XYZ file of C-alpha atoms in Angstrom:
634
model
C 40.746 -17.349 -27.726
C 42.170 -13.978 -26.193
C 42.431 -10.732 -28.182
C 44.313 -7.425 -26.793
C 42.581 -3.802 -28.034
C 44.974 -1.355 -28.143
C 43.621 2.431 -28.970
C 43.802 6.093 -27.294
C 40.133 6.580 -28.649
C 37.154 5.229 -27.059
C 34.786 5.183 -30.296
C 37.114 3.123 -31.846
C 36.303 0.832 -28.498
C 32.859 0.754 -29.442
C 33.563 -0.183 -32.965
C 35.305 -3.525 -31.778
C 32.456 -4.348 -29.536
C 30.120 -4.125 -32.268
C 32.442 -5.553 -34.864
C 32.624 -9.197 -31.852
C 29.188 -8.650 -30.502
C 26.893 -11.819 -30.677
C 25.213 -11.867 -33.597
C 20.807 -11.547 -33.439
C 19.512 -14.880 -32.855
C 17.359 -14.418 -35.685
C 20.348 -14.788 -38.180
C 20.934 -17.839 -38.281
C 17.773 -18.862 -39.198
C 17.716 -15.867 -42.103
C 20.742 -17.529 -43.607
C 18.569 -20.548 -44.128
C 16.010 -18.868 -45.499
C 18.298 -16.901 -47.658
C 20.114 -20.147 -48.896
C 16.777 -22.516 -49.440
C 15.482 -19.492 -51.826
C 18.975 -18.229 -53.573
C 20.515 -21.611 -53.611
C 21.834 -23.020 -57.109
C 20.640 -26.267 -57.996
C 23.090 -28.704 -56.550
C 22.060 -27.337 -53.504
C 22.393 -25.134 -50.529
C 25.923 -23.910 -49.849
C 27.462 -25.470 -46.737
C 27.408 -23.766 -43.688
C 30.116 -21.686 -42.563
C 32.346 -22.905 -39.631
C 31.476 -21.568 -36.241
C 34.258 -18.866 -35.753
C 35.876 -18.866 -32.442
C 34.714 -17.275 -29.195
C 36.387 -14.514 -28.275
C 37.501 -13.063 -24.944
C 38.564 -9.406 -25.680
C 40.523 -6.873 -23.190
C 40.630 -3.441 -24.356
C 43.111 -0.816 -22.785
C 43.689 2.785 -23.972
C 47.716 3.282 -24.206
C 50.634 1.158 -24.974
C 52.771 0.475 -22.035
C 49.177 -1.070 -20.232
C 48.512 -3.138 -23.376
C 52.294 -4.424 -22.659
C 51.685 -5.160 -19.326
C 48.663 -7.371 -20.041
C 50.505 -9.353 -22.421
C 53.043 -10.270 -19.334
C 50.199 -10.479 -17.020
C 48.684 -13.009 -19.549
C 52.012 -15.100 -20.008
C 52.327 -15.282 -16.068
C 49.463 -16.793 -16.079
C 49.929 -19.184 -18.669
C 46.741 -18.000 -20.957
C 48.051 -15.882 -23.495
C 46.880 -13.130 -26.363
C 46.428 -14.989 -29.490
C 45.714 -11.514 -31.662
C 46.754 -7.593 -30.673
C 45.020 -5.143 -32.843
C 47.277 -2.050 -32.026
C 46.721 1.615 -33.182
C 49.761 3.614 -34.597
C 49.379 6.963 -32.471
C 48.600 6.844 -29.186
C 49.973 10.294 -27.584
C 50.596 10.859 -24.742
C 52.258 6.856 -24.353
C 54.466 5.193 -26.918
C 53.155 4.828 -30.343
C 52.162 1.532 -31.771
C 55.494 0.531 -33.271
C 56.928 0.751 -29.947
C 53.923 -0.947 -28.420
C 54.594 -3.740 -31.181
C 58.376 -3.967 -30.540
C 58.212 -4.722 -26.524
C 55.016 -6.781 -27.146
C 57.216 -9.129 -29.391
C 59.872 -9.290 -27.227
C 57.344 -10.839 -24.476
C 55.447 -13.125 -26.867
C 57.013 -14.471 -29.962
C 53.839 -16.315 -31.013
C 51.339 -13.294 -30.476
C 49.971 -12.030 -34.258
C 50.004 -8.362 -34.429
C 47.253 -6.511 -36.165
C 48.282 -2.915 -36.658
C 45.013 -0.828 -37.286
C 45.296 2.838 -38.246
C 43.643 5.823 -40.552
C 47.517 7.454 -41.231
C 51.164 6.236 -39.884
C 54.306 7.510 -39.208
C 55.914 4.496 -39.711
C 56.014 2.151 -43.161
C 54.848 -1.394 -43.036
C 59.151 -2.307 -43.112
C 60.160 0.017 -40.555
C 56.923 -1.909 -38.323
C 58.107 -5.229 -39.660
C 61.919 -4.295 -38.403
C 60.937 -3.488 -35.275
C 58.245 -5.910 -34.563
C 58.980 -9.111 -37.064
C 58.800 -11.785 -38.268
C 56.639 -10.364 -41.089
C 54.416 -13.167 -41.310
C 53.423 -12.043 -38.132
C 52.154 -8.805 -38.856
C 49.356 -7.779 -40.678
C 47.105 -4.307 -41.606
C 44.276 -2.959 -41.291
C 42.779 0.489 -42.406
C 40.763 2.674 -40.534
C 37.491 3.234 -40.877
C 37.215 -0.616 -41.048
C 34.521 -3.121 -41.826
C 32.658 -5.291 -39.612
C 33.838 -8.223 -41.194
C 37.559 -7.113 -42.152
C 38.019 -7.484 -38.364
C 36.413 -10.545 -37.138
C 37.584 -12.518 -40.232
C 41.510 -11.231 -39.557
C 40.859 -12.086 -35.805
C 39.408 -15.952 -36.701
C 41.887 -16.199 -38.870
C 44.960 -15.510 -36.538
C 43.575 -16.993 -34.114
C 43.268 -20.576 -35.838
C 46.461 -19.816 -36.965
C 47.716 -19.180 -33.458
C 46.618 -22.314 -32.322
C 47.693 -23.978 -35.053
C 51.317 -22.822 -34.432
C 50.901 -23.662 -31.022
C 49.948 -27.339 -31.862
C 52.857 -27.567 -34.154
C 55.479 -26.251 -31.743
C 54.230 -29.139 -29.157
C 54.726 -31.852 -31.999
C 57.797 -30.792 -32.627
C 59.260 -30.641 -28.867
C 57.155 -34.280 -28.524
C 59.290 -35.445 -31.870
C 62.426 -33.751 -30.455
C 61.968 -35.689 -27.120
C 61.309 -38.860 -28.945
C 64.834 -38.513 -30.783
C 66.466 -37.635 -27.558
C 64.816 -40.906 -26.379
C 66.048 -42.974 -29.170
C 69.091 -41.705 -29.343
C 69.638 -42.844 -25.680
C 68.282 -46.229 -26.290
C 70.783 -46.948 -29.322
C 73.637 -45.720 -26.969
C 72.875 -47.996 -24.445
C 72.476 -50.857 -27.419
C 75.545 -49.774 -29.132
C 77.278 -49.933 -25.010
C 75.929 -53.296 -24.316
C 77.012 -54.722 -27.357
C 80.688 -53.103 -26.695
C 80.854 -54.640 -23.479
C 79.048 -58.027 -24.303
C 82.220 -58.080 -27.441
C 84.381 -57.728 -24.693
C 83.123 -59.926 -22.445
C 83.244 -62.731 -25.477
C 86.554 -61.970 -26.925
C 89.023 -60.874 -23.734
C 90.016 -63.069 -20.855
C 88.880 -61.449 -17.703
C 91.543 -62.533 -15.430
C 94.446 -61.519 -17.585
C 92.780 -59.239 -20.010
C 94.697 -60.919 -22.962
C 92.981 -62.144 -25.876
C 90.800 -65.493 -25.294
C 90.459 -68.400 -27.315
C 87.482 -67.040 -29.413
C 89.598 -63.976 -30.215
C 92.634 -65.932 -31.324
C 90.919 -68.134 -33.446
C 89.422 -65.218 -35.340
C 93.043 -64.040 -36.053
C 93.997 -67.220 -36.340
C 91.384 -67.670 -39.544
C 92.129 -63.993 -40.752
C 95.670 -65.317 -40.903
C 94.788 -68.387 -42.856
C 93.069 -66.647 -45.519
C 96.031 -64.314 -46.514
C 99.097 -65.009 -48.448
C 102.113 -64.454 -46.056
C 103.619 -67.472 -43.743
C 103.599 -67.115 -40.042
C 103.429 -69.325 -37.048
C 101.240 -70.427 -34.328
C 102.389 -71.573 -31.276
C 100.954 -73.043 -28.337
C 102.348 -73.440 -24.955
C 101.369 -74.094 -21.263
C 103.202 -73.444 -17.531
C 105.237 -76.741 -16.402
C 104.715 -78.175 -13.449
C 101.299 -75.042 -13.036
C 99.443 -78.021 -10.742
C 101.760 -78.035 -8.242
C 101.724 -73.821 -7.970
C 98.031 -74.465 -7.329
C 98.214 -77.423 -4.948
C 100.031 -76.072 -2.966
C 99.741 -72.138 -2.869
C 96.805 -72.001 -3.747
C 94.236 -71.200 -6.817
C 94.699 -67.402 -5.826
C 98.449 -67.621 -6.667
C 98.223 -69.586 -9.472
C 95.839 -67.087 -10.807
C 98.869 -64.568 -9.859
C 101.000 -66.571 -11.480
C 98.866 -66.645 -14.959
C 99.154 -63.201 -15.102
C 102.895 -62.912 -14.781
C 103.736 -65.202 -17.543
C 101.823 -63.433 -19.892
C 103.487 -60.265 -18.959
C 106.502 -61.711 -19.698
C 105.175 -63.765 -23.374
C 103.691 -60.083 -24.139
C 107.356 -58.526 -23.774
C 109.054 -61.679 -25.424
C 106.645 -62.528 -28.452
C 108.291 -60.436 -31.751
C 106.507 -57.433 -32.814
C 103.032 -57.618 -33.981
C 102.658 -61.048 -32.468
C 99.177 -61.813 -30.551
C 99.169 -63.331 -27.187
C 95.783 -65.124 -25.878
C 95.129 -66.749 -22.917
C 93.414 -69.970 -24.343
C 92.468 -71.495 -20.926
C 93.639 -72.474 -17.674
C 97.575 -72.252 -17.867
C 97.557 -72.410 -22.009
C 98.516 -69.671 -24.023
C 98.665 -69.421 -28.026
C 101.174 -66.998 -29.558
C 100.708 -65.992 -33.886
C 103.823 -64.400 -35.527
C 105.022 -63.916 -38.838
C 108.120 -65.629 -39.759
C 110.607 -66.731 -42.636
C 110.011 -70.408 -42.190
C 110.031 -73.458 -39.504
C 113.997 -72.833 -38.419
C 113.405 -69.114 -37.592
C 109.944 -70.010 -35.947
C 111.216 -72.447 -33.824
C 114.884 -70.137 -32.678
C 111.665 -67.477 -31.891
C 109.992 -69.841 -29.344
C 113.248 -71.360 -27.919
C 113.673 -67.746 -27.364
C 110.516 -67.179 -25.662
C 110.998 -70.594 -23.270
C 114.062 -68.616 -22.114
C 113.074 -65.444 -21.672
C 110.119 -66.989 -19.332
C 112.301 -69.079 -16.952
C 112.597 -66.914 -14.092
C 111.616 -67.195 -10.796
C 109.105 -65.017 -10.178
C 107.588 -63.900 -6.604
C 103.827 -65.070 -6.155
C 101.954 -63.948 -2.811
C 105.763 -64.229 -1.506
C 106.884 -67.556 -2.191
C 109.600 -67.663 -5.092
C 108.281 -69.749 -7.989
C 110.651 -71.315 -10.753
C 108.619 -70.700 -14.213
C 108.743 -72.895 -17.050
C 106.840 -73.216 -19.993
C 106.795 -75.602 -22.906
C 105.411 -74.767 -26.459
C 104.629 -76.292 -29.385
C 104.633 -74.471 -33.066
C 103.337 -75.026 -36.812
C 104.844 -73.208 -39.652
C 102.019 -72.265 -42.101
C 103.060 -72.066 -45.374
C 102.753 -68.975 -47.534
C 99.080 -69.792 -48.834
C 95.115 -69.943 -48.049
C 94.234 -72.573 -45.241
C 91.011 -74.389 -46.188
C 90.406 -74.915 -42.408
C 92.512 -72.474 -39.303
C 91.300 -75.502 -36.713
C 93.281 -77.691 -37.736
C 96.638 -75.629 -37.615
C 95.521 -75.248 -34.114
C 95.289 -78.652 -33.541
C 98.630 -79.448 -34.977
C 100.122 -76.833 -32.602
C 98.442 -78.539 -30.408
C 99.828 -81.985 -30.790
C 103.384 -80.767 -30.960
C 102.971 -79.188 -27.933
C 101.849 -82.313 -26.482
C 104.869 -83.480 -28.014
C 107.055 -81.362 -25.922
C 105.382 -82.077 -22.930
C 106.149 -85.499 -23.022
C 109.952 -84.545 -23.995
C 110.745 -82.470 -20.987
C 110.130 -79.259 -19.242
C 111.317 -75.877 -20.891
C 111.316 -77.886 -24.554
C 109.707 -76.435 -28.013
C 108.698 -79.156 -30.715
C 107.794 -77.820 -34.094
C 104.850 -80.021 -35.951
C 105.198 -82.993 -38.348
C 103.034 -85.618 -39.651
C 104.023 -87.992 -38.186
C 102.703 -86.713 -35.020
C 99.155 -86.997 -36.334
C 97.511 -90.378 -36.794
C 94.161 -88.263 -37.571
C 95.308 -87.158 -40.424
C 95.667 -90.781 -41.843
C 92.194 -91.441 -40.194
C 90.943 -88.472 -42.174
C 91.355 -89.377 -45.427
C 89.282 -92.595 -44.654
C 87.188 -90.531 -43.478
C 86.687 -88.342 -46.817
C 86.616 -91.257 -48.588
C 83.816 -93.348 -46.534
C 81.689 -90.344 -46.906
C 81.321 -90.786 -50.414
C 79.510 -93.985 -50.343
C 77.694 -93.140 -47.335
C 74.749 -91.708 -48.758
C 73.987 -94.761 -51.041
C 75.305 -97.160 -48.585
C 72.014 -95.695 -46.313
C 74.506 -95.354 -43.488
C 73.102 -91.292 -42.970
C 69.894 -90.906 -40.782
C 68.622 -88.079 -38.974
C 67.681 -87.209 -35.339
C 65.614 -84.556 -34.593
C 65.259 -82.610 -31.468
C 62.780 -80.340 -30.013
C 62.477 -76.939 -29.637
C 60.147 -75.639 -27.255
C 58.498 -72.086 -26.420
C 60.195 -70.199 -23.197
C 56.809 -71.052 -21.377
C 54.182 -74.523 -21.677
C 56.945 -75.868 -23.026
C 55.493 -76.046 -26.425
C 57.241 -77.952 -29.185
C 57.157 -75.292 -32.114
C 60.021 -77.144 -34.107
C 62.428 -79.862 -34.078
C 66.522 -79.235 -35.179
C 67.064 -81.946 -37.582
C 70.785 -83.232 -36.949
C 72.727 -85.624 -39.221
C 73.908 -89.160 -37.939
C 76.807 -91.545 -39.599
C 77.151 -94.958 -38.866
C 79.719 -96.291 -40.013
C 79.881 -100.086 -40.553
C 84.010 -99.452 -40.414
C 84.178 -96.990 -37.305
C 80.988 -96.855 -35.807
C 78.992 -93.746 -35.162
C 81.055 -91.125 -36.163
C 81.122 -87.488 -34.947
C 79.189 -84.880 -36.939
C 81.854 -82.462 -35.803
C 84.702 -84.867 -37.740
C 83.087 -85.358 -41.035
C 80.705 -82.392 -41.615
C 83.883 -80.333 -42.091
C 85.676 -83.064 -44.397
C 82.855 -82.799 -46.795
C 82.855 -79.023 -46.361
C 86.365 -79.195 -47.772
C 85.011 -81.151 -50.790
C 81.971 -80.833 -52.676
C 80.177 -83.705 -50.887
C 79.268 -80.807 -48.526
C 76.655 -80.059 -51.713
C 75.578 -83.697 -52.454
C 74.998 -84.080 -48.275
C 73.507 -81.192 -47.941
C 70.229 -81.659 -50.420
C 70.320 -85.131 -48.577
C 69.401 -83.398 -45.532
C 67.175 -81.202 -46.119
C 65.227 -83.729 -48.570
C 64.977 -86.054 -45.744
C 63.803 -83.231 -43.240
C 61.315 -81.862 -45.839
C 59.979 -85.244 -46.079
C 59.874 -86.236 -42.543
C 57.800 -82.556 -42.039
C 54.859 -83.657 -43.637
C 54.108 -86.110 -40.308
C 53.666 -83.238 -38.253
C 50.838 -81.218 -37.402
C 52.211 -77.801 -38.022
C 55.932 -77.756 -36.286
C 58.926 -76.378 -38.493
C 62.134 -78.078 -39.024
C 65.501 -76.256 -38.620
C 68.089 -77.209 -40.821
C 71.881 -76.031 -40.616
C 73.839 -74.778 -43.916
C 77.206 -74.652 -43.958
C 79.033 -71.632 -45.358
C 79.847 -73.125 -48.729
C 75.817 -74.152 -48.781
C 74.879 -71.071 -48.130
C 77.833 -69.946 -50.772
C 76.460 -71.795 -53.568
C 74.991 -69.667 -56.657
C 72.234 -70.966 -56.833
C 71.356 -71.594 -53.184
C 68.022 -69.574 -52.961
C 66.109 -71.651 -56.390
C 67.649 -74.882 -54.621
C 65.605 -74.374 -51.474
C 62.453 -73.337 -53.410
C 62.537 -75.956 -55.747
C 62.693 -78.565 -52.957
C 60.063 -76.939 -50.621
C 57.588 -76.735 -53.634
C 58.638 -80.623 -54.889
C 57.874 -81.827 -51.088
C 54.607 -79.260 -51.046
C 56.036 -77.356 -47.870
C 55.237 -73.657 -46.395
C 58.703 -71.918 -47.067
C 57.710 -70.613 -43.276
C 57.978 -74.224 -41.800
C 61.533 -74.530 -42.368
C 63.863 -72.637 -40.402
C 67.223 -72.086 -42.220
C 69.914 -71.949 -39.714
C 73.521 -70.053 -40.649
C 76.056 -68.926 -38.682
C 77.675 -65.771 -38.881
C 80.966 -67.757 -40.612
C 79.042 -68.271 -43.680
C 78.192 -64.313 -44.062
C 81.166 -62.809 -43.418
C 82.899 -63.065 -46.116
C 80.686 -61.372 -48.782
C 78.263 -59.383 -46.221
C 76.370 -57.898 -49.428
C 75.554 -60.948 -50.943
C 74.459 -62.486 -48.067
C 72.415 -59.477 -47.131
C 70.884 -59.871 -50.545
C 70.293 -63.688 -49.990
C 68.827 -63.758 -46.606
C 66.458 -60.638 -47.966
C 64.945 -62.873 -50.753
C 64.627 -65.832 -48.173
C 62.921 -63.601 -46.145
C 60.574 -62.205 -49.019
C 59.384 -66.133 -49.861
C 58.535 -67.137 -46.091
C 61.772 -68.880 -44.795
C 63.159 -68.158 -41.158
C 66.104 -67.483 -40.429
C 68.488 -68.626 -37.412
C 72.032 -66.905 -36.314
C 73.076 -70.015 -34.904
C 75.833 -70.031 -32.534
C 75.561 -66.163 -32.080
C 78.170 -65.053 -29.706
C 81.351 -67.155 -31.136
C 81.637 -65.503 -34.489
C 82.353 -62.078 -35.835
C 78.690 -60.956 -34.536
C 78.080 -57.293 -34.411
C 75.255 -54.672 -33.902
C 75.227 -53.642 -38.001
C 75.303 -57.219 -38.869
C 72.517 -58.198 -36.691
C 70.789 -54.615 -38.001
C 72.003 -55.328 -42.076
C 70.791 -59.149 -42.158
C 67.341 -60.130 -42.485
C 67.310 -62.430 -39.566
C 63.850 -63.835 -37.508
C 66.568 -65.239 -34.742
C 69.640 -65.332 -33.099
C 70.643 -69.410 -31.064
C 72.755 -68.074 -28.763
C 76.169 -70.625 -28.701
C 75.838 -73.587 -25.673
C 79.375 -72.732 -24.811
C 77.812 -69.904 -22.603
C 74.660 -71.840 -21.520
C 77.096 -74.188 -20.172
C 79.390 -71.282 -18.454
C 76.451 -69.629 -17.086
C 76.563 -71.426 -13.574
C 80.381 -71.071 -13.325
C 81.267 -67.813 -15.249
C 79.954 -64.958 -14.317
C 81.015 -63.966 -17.852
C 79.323 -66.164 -19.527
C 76.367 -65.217 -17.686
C 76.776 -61.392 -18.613
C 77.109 -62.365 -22.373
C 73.736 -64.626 -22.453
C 71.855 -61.507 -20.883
C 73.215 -58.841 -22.725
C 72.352 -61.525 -26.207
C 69.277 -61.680 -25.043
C 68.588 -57.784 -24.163
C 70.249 -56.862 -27.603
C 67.615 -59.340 -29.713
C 64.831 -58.555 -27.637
C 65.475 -54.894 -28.276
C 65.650 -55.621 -32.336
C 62.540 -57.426 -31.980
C 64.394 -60.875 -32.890
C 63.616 -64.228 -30.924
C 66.264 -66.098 -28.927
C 66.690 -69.644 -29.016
C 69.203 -70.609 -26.180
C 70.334 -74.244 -27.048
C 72.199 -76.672 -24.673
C 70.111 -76.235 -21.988
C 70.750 -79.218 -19.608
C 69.663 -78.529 -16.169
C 66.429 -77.034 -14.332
C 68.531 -74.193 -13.224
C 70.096 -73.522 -16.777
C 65.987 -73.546 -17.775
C 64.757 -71.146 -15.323
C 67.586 -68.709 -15.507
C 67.223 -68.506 -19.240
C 62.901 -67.730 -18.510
C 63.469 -65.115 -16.294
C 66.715 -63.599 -18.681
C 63.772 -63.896 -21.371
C 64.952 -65.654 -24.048
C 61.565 -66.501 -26.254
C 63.017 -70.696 -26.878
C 64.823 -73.433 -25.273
C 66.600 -76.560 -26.934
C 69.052 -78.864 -25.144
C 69.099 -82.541 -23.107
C 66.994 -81.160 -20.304
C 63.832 -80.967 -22.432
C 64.765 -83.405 -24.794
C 67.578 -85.829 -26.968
C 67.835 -85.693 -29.977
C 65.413 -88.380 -30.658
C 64.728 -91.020 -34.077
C 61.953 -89.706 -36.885
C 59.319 -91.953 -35.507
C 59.641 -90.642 -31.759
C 59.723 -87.072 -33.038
C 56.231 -88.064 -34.972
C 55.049 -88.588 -31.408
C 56.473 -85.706 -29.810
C 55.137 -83.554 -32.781
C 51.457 -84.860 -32.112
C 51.774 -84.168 -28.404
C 52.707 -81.055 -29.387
C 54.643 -80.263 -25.965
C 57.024 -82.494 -23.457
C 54.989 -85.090 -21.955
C 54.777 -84.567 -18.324
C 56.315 -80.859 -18.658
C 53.322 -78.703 -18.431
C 54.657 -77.009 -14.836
C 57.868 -75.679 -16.079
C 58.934 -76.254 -12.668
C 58.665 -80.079 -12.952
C 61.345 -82.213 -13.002
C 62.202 -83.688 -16.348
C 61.195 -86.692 -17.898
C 62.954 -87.347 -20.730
C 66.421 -85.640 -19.832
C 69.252 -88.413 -19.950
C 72.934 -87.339 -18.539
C 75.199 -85.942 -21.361
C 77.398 -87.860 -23.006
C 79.792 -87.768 -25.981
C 79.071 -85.128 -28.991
C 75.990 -83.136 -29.122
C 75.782 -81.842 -32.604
């Protein structure tokens, strides 16, 4: 530790010397003595702590003891303590020797040492403050009144010192992850974009409509979808060229975003399809809106120079002034009457009626097969495997729900999963399920099982004692079974879910965003819910070798969860290249036909005791168990 000596008088020189002058070596050892024979009973009193060494620099006036202080800062060792005297004559006095000191050194603890002063402690203090940084001392002075102020100050001094590094380290650290949540907050911005915006036209994409589309089904006011596609659009691109018909996408839906009414929303659905959603008074006025619309977009428009006659037909359903238990479907009508339309012409709009939908019929067989299902035992389940990013370790199996109908056959999950969520069979199938899975989890060594809930599962009051009561009847580790949700089934009541999954979380369960991507998935949901993982959707495993969109949404999914300490499961992985790309993106899981189908409980057994793919150990071998795609995956 440095200490600066400031005084006009030599004696008082000599004084400091003596006052920091080593002490005899004999002392120490008279301190023991003195403590082993005037000690209380309890003992000797512990030794004092070492005081610092000092490294002193003396000077006679003012304006030199200033200059050493900049001479010291220069060189990056610095005064801890001054001790300054008050009159100094012929150089400045000490107040002004404490003022321009200060104004070097802001840390520097002044000592002001004098017999009489011209100055009061305040008028020192105002010139030479903060007051916690000055302190007095009367002359004559002890021994000790000096070397305990300077050990003091000193500590002190380097005590402030360490605390001012903390706190530019802490300051640093914020600036850091301040940064780092910018960039999350930015790559979550763009990776929204990328998912809900069409990138050749920049109009809203299919995801994005269909999440107006179901915030327009749960209000109260009537309004219209429409659906419509370019006539003759395979001609345009036979013969000019996919380059013009890509020019030719994007003048149509300048003209359908100048024709729609106001408010209306325009997406690009795919290829030459657009939807349109409007409000509207009922099916007349809906369907004098799109004949309006047909007209306003039969022009002939220029496309790399060749004149092109455009013509669209379009298709429309008039949803009545109520909830809608299910948005797809009102799709799918607009759908079939734009098929309808097609088949009646070009430049024709056909406005939805039952009759055009033979499913419907088939539906309510549907509903009411499914209620003798379960006792019928026409329900099974196949399970299939989920392996770690590398070894290709099977760490669970996704249990998914088969119906065979003796009437239709094996029928689509994807048909009656949401014809029992309409109706509370959803409830009876659902404890099915996961009774079967818990079961079937006691044949394997230590795997989980993911099961998915559906949003009026996950809905139900008493969803969370459910679970537990089952886990605990079948004698199953709440961590073994993997609940997976999507992002559907939170959204509506965010704080009840938040409270749900936390409580899950508390007893052991994991937790799966399944389908993360295609919902209404967002940095403060992902933060907000208790969540272990995020499956990211196969929609953009599938687009990854084709889109170049799809391929900037599965990397920035897996960036963001990485980044929130969350695994990824990428499912609907089906080739080597699909596999690799996802390994080197690092996603931590991999599910899909390339690994594995979805296989029958006794094969899974197998699997489970294998406890990876057989034959898979080199991740760059070719598969031996993948079989070509075919039907629905669910």
């Amino acid at each position: 530790m440095r200490i600066l000596i400031i005084d006009d008088e030599p004696g008082m020189h000599d004084s400091y010397r003596h006052c920091f002058a080593p002490r005899p070596a004999n002392q120490d050892a008279l301190s023991a003595m003195a403590a082993e024979l005037f000690g209380d009973e309890d003992g000797a009193e512990p030794a004092a702590e070492a005081a610092p060494e000092f490294r002193r620099t003396h000077v006679m006036q003012g304006v030199d003891g200033v200059s050493e202080i900049r001479k010291a800062l220069a060189e990056g060792d610095p005064f801890s303590v001054a001790f300054i005297d008050i009159r100094m004559p012929p150089g400045i006095d000490g107040k002004e020797t404490a003022k321009r000191i200060r104004a070097l050194d802001p840390a520097i603890n002044l000592v002001i040492v004098t017999g009489f002063s011209d100055f009061s402690p305040l008028e020192i203090s105002r010139a030479a403050g903060p007051a916690d940084k000055i302190f007095y001392i009367a002359k004559p002075f002890e021994v000790a009144e000096v070397t305990q102020m300077a050990t003091a100050l000193a500590k002190r001094w380097q005590v402030d010192l360490d605390l001012a590094a903390a706190r530019e380290m802490l300051a640093l650290q914020v600036v850091t992850l301040e940064e780092q949540s910018a960039e999350l907050a930015a790559n979550e911005s763009h990776a929204l974009h990328l998912a809900n915006y069409d990138s050749l036209t920049d109009a809203p994409n299919r995801l994005a409509f269909l999440k107006a589309l179901t915030e327009r089904a749960r209000g109260t006011e009537m309004f219209a979808t429409a659906m419509l596609d370019l006539d003759r659009f395979k001609i345009v691109n036979d013969t000019l060229g996919h380059l013009a018909g890509d020019d030719m996408i994007r003048s149509v839906y300048a003209l359908l975003a100048k024709s729609v009414p106001e408010g209306a929303m325009v997406a690009r659905l795919g290829g030459d399809e657009f939807g349109i959603l409007f409000d509207t008074l009922g099916e007349e006025a809906a369907i004098m809106t799109c004949e309006r619309i047909v007209r306003d977009c039969s022009v002939s428009l220029k496309v790399f120079g060749h004149a092109v006659e455009a013509s669209v037909s379009m298709g429309v359903v008039v949803t009545a002034a109520a909830p809608v238990s299910d948005p797809v479907h009102v799709l799918r009508r607009a759908d079939l009457a734009l098929n309808e339309a097609k088949r009646a012409g070009r430049g024709v709009v056909r406005a939805f009626d039952e009759s055009m939908d033979e499913s419907i019929r088939f539906r309510r067989r549907i509903e009411g097969g499914l209620s003798e299902a379960i006792v019928n035992r026409e329900l099974s389940l196949a399970y299939q495997p989920i392996v770690a990013r590398d070894g290709l370790e099977i760490v669970g199996f996704e249990a998914l729900l088969r119906w065979n109908s003796p009437e239709y056959g094996a029928i689509s999950p994807a048909m009656f999963i949401p014809i029992a969520e309409e109706s509370n069979l959803i409830h009876e199938l659902g404890d099915w399920v996961l009774g079967e899975a818990l079961a079937e989890l006691a044949n394997w060594p230590g795997q989980y099982v993911s099961v998915n809930f559906s949003p009026r599962q996950f809905r139900r009051h008493n969803f969370v004692a459910r679970l537990l009561e089952q886990v605990q009847q079948f004698g199953v580790a709440p961590a073994r079974l993997q609940i997976e949700i999507t992002e559907t089934a939170i959204f509506d009541d965010a704080d009840r879910a938040a409270d749900t999954l936390y409580r899950l979380r508390q007893m052991g369960f994991k937790i799966a965003l399944d389908d993360f991507g295609t919902g209404y998935s967002s940095l403060y949901n992902i933060r907000k819910f208790a969540l272990d993982s995020l499956k990211i959707d196969r929609s953009f495993i599938d687009g990854m070798g084709r889109e170049r969109e799809s391929a900037a949404i599965v990397h920035s999914i897996i960036h963001l969860g990485r980044a929130l300490g969350l695994g990824i499961i990428a499912e609907g992985v089906e080739t080597e290249a699909q596999a690799q790309a996802l390994r080197i993106a690092g996603a931590s899981h991999l599910q899909g036909y390339y690994f594995a189908r979805p296989v029958p409980a006794g094969q899974a057994r197998a699997m489970a005791a294998a406890g990876h793919i057989e034959g898979k150990d080199d991740p760059g071998d070719a598969p031996l168990v993948y079989q070509p795609r075919t039907g629905t995956h669910a």
